[in-house]
């Protein structure tokens, strides 16, 4: 950890809440909104989230599995995400979610017309905006936690 955390303070709460309360609390609210208000299916949501986590290297994000009504993706899902191009475990929406997350994270300038034609064939405009905001949240906050070295102790509020 490169941030000094006072004795007895929980690192995430301290960094996100006490160090920069005007920014951190708003960021945490946005981050939680991605989970609380998503309309995306669990598999496509997790494919995008895990692909960002794999690229970011955020330790907590790599271990986290989103749960909805007691359901989580299968244990092998994370490995399938690394092989999103060739796995037979994904339908087209899930594969596109992983691809979008990777391309958005690594080279958003290369999102070309052919990609958008495939996306709009499988996702509504509202779903594309939601997925884009979700990926942006995971990219920003996963990297923030990893860069500051607090990803090993990260706990999402309310979970």
PDB file of C-alpha atoms in Angstrom:
ATOM      1  CA  UNK A   1       0.000   0.000   0.000  1.00  0.00           C
ATOM      2  CA  UNK A   2       1.445   3.397  -0.912  1.00  0.00           C
ATOM      3  CA  UNK A   3      -1.104   5.341   1.169  1.00  0.00           C
ATOM      4  CA  UNK A   4      -0.537   5.575   4.922  1.00  0.00           C
ATOM      5  CA  UNK A   5      -3.588   4.235   6.707  1.00  0.00           C
ATOM      6  CA  UNK A   6      -3.967   5.276  10.353  1.00  0.00           C
ATOM      7  CA  UNK A   7      -3.986   2.488  12.928  1.00  0.00           C
ATOM      8  CA  UNK A   8      -7.441   0.962  13.261  1.00  0.00           C
ATOM      9  CA  UNK A   9      -8.807   2.414  10.009  1.00  0.00           C
ATOM     10  CA  UNK A  10     -10.280   0.203   7.291  1.00  0.00           C
ATOM     11  CA  UNK A  11      -8.210   1.066   4.173  1.00  0.00           C
ATOM     12  CA  UNK A  12     -11.025   1.333   1.610  1.00  0.00           C
ATOM     13  CA  UNK A  13     -13.281   3.364   3.903  1.00  0.00           C
ATOM     14  CA  UNK A  14     -10.415   5.646   4.820  1.00  0.00           C
ATOM     15  CA  UNK A  15      -9.112   6.256   1.289  1.00  0.00           C
ATOM     16  CA  UNK A  16     -12.518   6.521  -0.403  1.00  0.00           C
ATOM     17  CA  UNK A  17     -14.436   8.148   2.443  1.00  0.00           C
ATOM     18  CA  UNK A  18     -12.225  10.151   4.737  1.00  0.00           C
ATOM     19  CA  UNK A  19      -9.324  11.263   2.550  1.00  0.00           C
ATOM     20  CA  UNK A  20     -11.489  12.717  -0.235  1.00  0.00           C
ATOM     21  CA  UNK A  21     -15.088  12.619   1.005  1.00  0.00           C
ATOM     22  CA  UNK A  22     -16.440  14.902  -1.710  1.00  0.00           C
ATOM     23  CA  UNK A  23     -15.077  12.645  -4.439  1.00  0.00           C
ATOM     24  CA  UNK A  24     -14.763   9.219  -2.820  1.00  0.00           C
ATOM     25  CA  UNK A  25     -18.345   8.988  -1.561  1.00  0.00           C
ATOM     26  CA  UNK A  26     -19.670   9.988  -5.003  1.00  0.00           C
ATOM     27  CA  UNK A  27     -17.360   7.446  -6.655  1.00  0.00           C
ATOM     28  CA  UNK A  28     -18.502   4.699  -4.284  1.00  0.00           C
ATOM     29  CA  UNK A  29     -22.137   5.563  -4.982  1.00  0.00           C
ATOM     30  CA  UNK A  30     -21.513   5.310  -8.722  1.00  0.00           C
ATOM     31  CA  UNK A  31     -19.620   2.049  -8.283  1.00  0.00           C
ATOM     32  CA  UNK A  32     -22.440   0.493  -6.268  1.00  0.00           C
ATOM     33  CA  UNK A  33     -25.069   1.748  -8.723  1.00  0.00           C
ATOM     34  CA  UNK A  34     -23.502  -0.408 -11.421  1.00  0.00           C
ATOM     35  CA  UNK A  35     -24.355  -3.476  -9.325  1.00  0.00           C
ATOM     36  CA  UNK A  36     -27.673  -2.326  -7.876  1.00  0.00           C
ATOM     37  CA  UNK A  37     -29.318  -0.987 -11.024  1.00  0.00           C
ATOM     38  CA  UNK A  38     -27.996  -3.149 -13.837  1.00  0.00           C
ATOM     39  CA  UNK A  39     -30.413  -4.560 -16.371  1.00  0.00           C
ATOM     40  CA  UNK A  40     -27.737  -6.736 -17.980  1.00  0.00           C
ATOM     41  CA  UNK A  41     -27.756 -10.504 -17.620  1.00  0.00           C
ATOM     42  CA  UNK A  42     -25.403 -11.943 -15.012  1.00  0.00           C
ATOM     43  CA  UNK A  43     -23.166 -13.730 -17.535  1.00  0.00           C
ATOM     44  CA  UNK A  44     -22.592 -10.732 -19.795  1.00  0.00           C
ATOM     45  CA  UNK A  45     -22.153  -8.461 -16.750  1.00  0.00           C
ATOM     46  CA  UNK A  46     -19.564 -10.806 -15.232  1.00  0.00           C
ATOM     47  CA  UNK A  47     -17.787 -11.402 -18.558  1.00  0.00           C
ATOM     48  CA  UNK A  48     -17.185  -7.673 -18.952  1.00  0.00           C
ATOM     49  CA  UNK A  49     -16.340  -7.136 -15.279  1.00  0.00           C
ATOM     50  CA  UNK A  50     -13.907 -10.037 -15.111  1.00  0.00           C
ATOM     51  CA  UNK A  51     -12.188  -9.071 -18.371  1.00  0.00           C
ATOM     52  CA  UNK A  52     -11.542  -5.586 -16.968  1.00  0.00           C
ATOM     53  CA  UNK A  53     -10.312  -7.143 -13.695  1.00  0.00           C
ATOM     54  CA  UNK A  54      -7.941  -9.425 -15.599  1.00  0.00           C
ATOM     55  CA  UNK A  55      -6.488  -6.486 -17.493  1.00  0.00           C
ATOM     56  CA  UNK A  56      -6.346  -4.185 -14.440  1.00  0.00           C
ATOM     57  CA  UNK A  57      -4.851  -6.844 -12.181  1.00  0.00           C
ATOM     58  CA  UNK A  58      -7.073  -5.771  -9.267  1.00  0.00           C
ATOM     59  CA  UNK A  59      -6.747  -8.632  -6.776  1.00  0.00           C
ATOM     60  CA  UNK A  60     -10.140  -8.170  -5.174  1.00  0.00           C
ATOM     61  CA  UNK A  61     -11.919  -7.765  -8.515  1.00  0.00           C
ATOM     62  CA  UNK A  62     -10.341 -10.995  -9.757  1.00  0.00           C
ATOM     63  CA  UNK A  63     -11.693 -12.894  -6.740  1.00  0.00           C
ATOM     64  CA  UNK A  64     -15.107 -11.176  -6.617  1.00  0.00           C
ATOM     65  CA  UNK A  65     -18.159 -12.866  -8.149  1.00  0.00           C
ATOM     66  CA  UNK A  66     -21.347 -10.887  -8.489  1.00  0.00           C
ATOM     67  CA  UNK A  67     -24.309 -12.660  -6.948  1.00  0.00           C
ATOM     68  CA  UNK A  68     -27.912 -12.181  -8.016  1.00  0.00           C
ATOM     69  CA  UNK A  69     -30.738 -13.858  -6.153  1.00  0.00           C
ATOM     70  CA  UNK A  70     -28.326 -16.493  -4.876  1.00  0.00           C
ATOM     71  CA  UNK A  71     -26.857 -17.221  -8.319  1.00  0.00           C
ATOM     72  CA  UNK A  72     -23.242 -16.733  -9.402  1.00  0.00           C
ATOM     73  CA  UNK A  73     -21.369 -17.717 -12.536  1.00  0.00           C
ATOM     74  CA  UNK A  74     -19.730 -21.141 -12.483  1.00  0.00           C
ATOM     75  CA  UNK A  75     -16.202 -21.570 -11.107  1.00  0.00           C
ATOM     76  CA  UNK A  76     -14.723 -22.063 -14.605  1.00  0.00           C
ATOM     77  CA  UNK A  77     -16.226 -18.816 -15.891  1.00  0.00           C
ATOM     78  CA  UNK A  78     -13.147 -16.658 -15.221  1.00  0.00           C
ATOM     79  CA  UNK A  79     -10.986 -18.990 -17.289  1.00  0.00           C
ATOM     80  CA  UNK A  80     -13.543 -18.871 -20.091  1.00  0.00           C
ATOM     81  CA  UNK A  81     -13.339 -15.066 -19.990  1.00  0.00           C
ATOM     82  CA  UNK A  82      -9.616 -15.241 -20.752  1.00  0.00           C
ATOM     83  CA  UNK A  83     -10.522 -17.380 -23.783  1.00  0.00           C
ATOM     84  CA  UNK A  84     -13.545 -15.304 -24.828  1.00  0.00           C
ATOM     85  CA  UNK A  85     -12.611 -15.554 -28.522  1.00  0.00           C
ATOM     86  CA  UNK A  86     -12.712 -19.357 -28.639  1.00  0.00           C
ATOM     87  CA  UNK A  87     -14.708 -20.648 -25.672  1.00  0.00           C
ATOM     88  CA  UNK A  88     -17.932 -22.519 -26.342  1.00  0.00           C
ATOM     89  CA  UNK A  89     -19.221 -21.489 -22.891  1.00  0.00           C
ATOM     90  CA  UNK A  90     -20.504 -18.116 -24.125  1.00  0.00           C
ATOM     91  CA  UNK A  91     -23.438 -16.987 -26.198  1.00  0.00           C
ATOM     92  CA  UNK A  92     -22.902 -14.053 -28.555  1.00  0.00           C
ATOM     93  CA  UNK A  93     -23.953 -11.378 -26.013  1.00  0.00           C
ATOM     94  CA  UNK A  94     -21.529 -12.716 -23.395  1.00  0.00           C
ATOM     95  CA  UNK A  95     -18.699 -12.956 -25.925  1.00  0.00           C
ATOM     96  CA  UNK A  96     -19.373  -9.388 -27.109  1.00  0.00           C
ATOM     97  CA  UNK A  97     -19.396  -8.130 -23.510  1.00  0.00           C
ATOM     98  CA  UNK A  98     -15.941  -9.624 -22.905  1.00  0.00           C
ATOM     99  CA  UNK A  99     -14.659  -8.300 -26.226  1.00  0.00           C
ATOM    100  CA  UNK A 100     -16.055  -4.823 -25.551  1.00  0.00           C
ATOM    101  CA  UNK A 101     -14.485  -4.755 -22.089  1.00  0.00           C
ATOM    102  CA  UNK A 102     -11.106  -5.747 -23.504  1.00  0.00           C
ATOM    103  CA  UNK A 103     -11.180  -3.313 -26.397  1.00  0.00           C
ATOM    104  CA  UNK A 104     -12.545  -0.456 -24.252  1.00  0.00           C
ATOM    105  CA  UNK A 105      -9.817  -1.081 -21.663  1.00  0.00           C
ATOM    106  CA  UNK A 106      -6.867  -1.590 -23.996  1.00  0.00           C
ATOM    107  CA  UNK A 107      -7.591   0.403 -27.173  1.00  0.00           C
ATOM    108  CA  UNK A 108     -10.885   2.265 -27.268  1.00  0.00           C
ATOM    109  CA  UNK A 109      -9.748   4.094 -30.424  1.00  0.00           C
ATOM    110  CA  UNK A 110      -9.964   0.789 -32.319  1.00  0.00           C
ATOM    111  CA  UNK A 111     -13.711   0.352 -31.748  1.00  0.00           C
ATOM    112  CA  UNK A 112     -14.658   0.411 -35.415  1.00  0.00           C
ATOM    113  CA  UNK A 113     -17.894   0.320 -37.411  1.00  0.00           C
ATOM    114  CA  UNK A 114     -17.732  -3.464 -37.799  1.00  0.00           C
ATOM    115  CA  UNK A 115     -17.601  -3.879 -34.013  1.00  0.00           C
ATOM    116  CA  UNK A 116     -20.510  -1.474 -33.482  1.00  0.00           C
ATOM    117  CA  UNK A 117     -22.579  -3.309 -36.094  1.00  0.00           C
ATOM    118  CA  UNK A 118     -22.115  -6.527 -34.125  1.00  0.00           C
ATOM    119  CA  UNK A 119     -22.893  -4.794 -30.821  1.00  0.00           C
ATOM    120  CA  UNK A 120     -26.069  -3.106 -32.075  1.00  0.00           C
ATOM    121  CA  UNK A 121     -27.262  -6.427 -33.505  1.00  0.00           C
ATOM    122  CA  UNK A 122     -27.254  -7.905 -29.976  1.00  0.00           C
ATOM    123  CA  UNK A 123     -27.602  -4.968 -27.557  1.00  0.00           C
ATOM    124  CA  UNK A 124     -30.052  -2.080 -27.373  1.00  0.00           C
ATOM    125  CA  UNK A 125     -28.680   1.441 -27.219  1.00  0.00           C
ATOM    126  CA  UNK A 126     -29.597   1.673 -23.524  1.00  0.00           C
ATOM    127  CA  UNK A 127     -27.769  -1.601 -22.834  1.00  0.00           C
ATOM    128  CA  UNK A 128     -24.692  -0.326 -24.684  1.00  0.00           C
ATOM    129  CA  UNK A 129     -24.679   2.843 -22.574  1.00  0.00           C
ATOM    130  CA  UNK A 130     -25.140   0.806 -19.387  1.00  0.00           C
ATOM    131  CA  UNK A 131     -22.334  -1.590 -20.322  1.00  0.00           C
ATOM    132  CA  UNK A 132     -20.090   1.336 -21.245  1.00  0.00           C
ATOM    133  CA  UNK A 133     -20.683   3.041 -17.887  1.00  0.00           C
ATOM    134  CA  UNK A 134     -20.132  -0.234 -16.045  1.00  0.00           C
ATOM    135  CA  UNK A 135     -16.852  -0.915 -17.835  1.00  0.00           C
ATOM    136  CA  UNK A 136     -15.761   2.670 -17.151  1.00  0.00           C
ATOM    137  CA  UNK A 137     -16.479   2.208 -13.451  1.00  0.00           C
ATOM    138  CA  UNK A 138     -14.554  -1.063 -13.228  1.00  0.00           C
ATOM    139  CA  UNK A 139     -11.666   0.318 -15.247  1.00  0.00           C
ATOM    140  CA  UNK A 140     -11.315   3.472 -13.161  1.00  0.00           C
ATOM    141  CA  UNK A 141     -11.928   2.096  -9.688  1.00  0.00           C
ATOM    142  CA  UNK A 142     -10.147  -1.232 -10.143  1.00  0.00           C
ATOM    143  CA  UNK A 143      -7.075   0.610 -11.370  1.00  0.00           C
ATOM    144  CA  UNK A 144      -7.351   3.179  -8.599  1.00  0.00           C
ATOM    145  CA  UNK A 145      -7.384   0.456  -5.948  1.00  0.00           C
ATOM    146  CA  UNK A 146      -4.575  -1.498  -7.617  1.00  0.00           C
ATOM    147  CA  UNK A 147      -2.346   1.534  -8.196  1.00  0.00           C
ATOM    148  CA  UNK A 148      -2.753   2.669  -4.589  1.00  0.00           C
ATOM    149  CA  UNK A 149      -2.148  -0.871  -3.363  1.00  0.00           C
ATOM    150  CA  UNK A 150      -5.466  -1.226  -1.552  1.00  0.00           C
ATOM    151  CA  UNK A 151      -6.923  -3.884  -3.863  1.00  0.00           C
ATOM    152  CA  UNK A 152      -5.826  -6.701  -1.552  1.00  0.00           C
ATOM    153  CA  UNK A 153      -8.096  -5.319   1.192  1.00  0.00           C
ATOM    154  CA  UNK A 154     -10.972  -4.001  -0.975  1.00  0.00           C
ATOM    155  CA  UNK A 155     -14.516  -4.707   0.204  1.00  0.00           C
ATOM    156  CA  UNK A 156     -17.509  -3.430  -1.729  1.00  0.00           C
ATOM    157  CA  UNK A 157     -19.964  -1.649   0.578  1.00  0.00           C
ATOM    158  CA  UNK A 158     -23.131  -3.590   1.221  1.00  0.00           C
ATOM    159  CA  UNK A 159     -21.612  -6.996   0.359  1.00  0.00           C
TER     160      UNK A 159
END
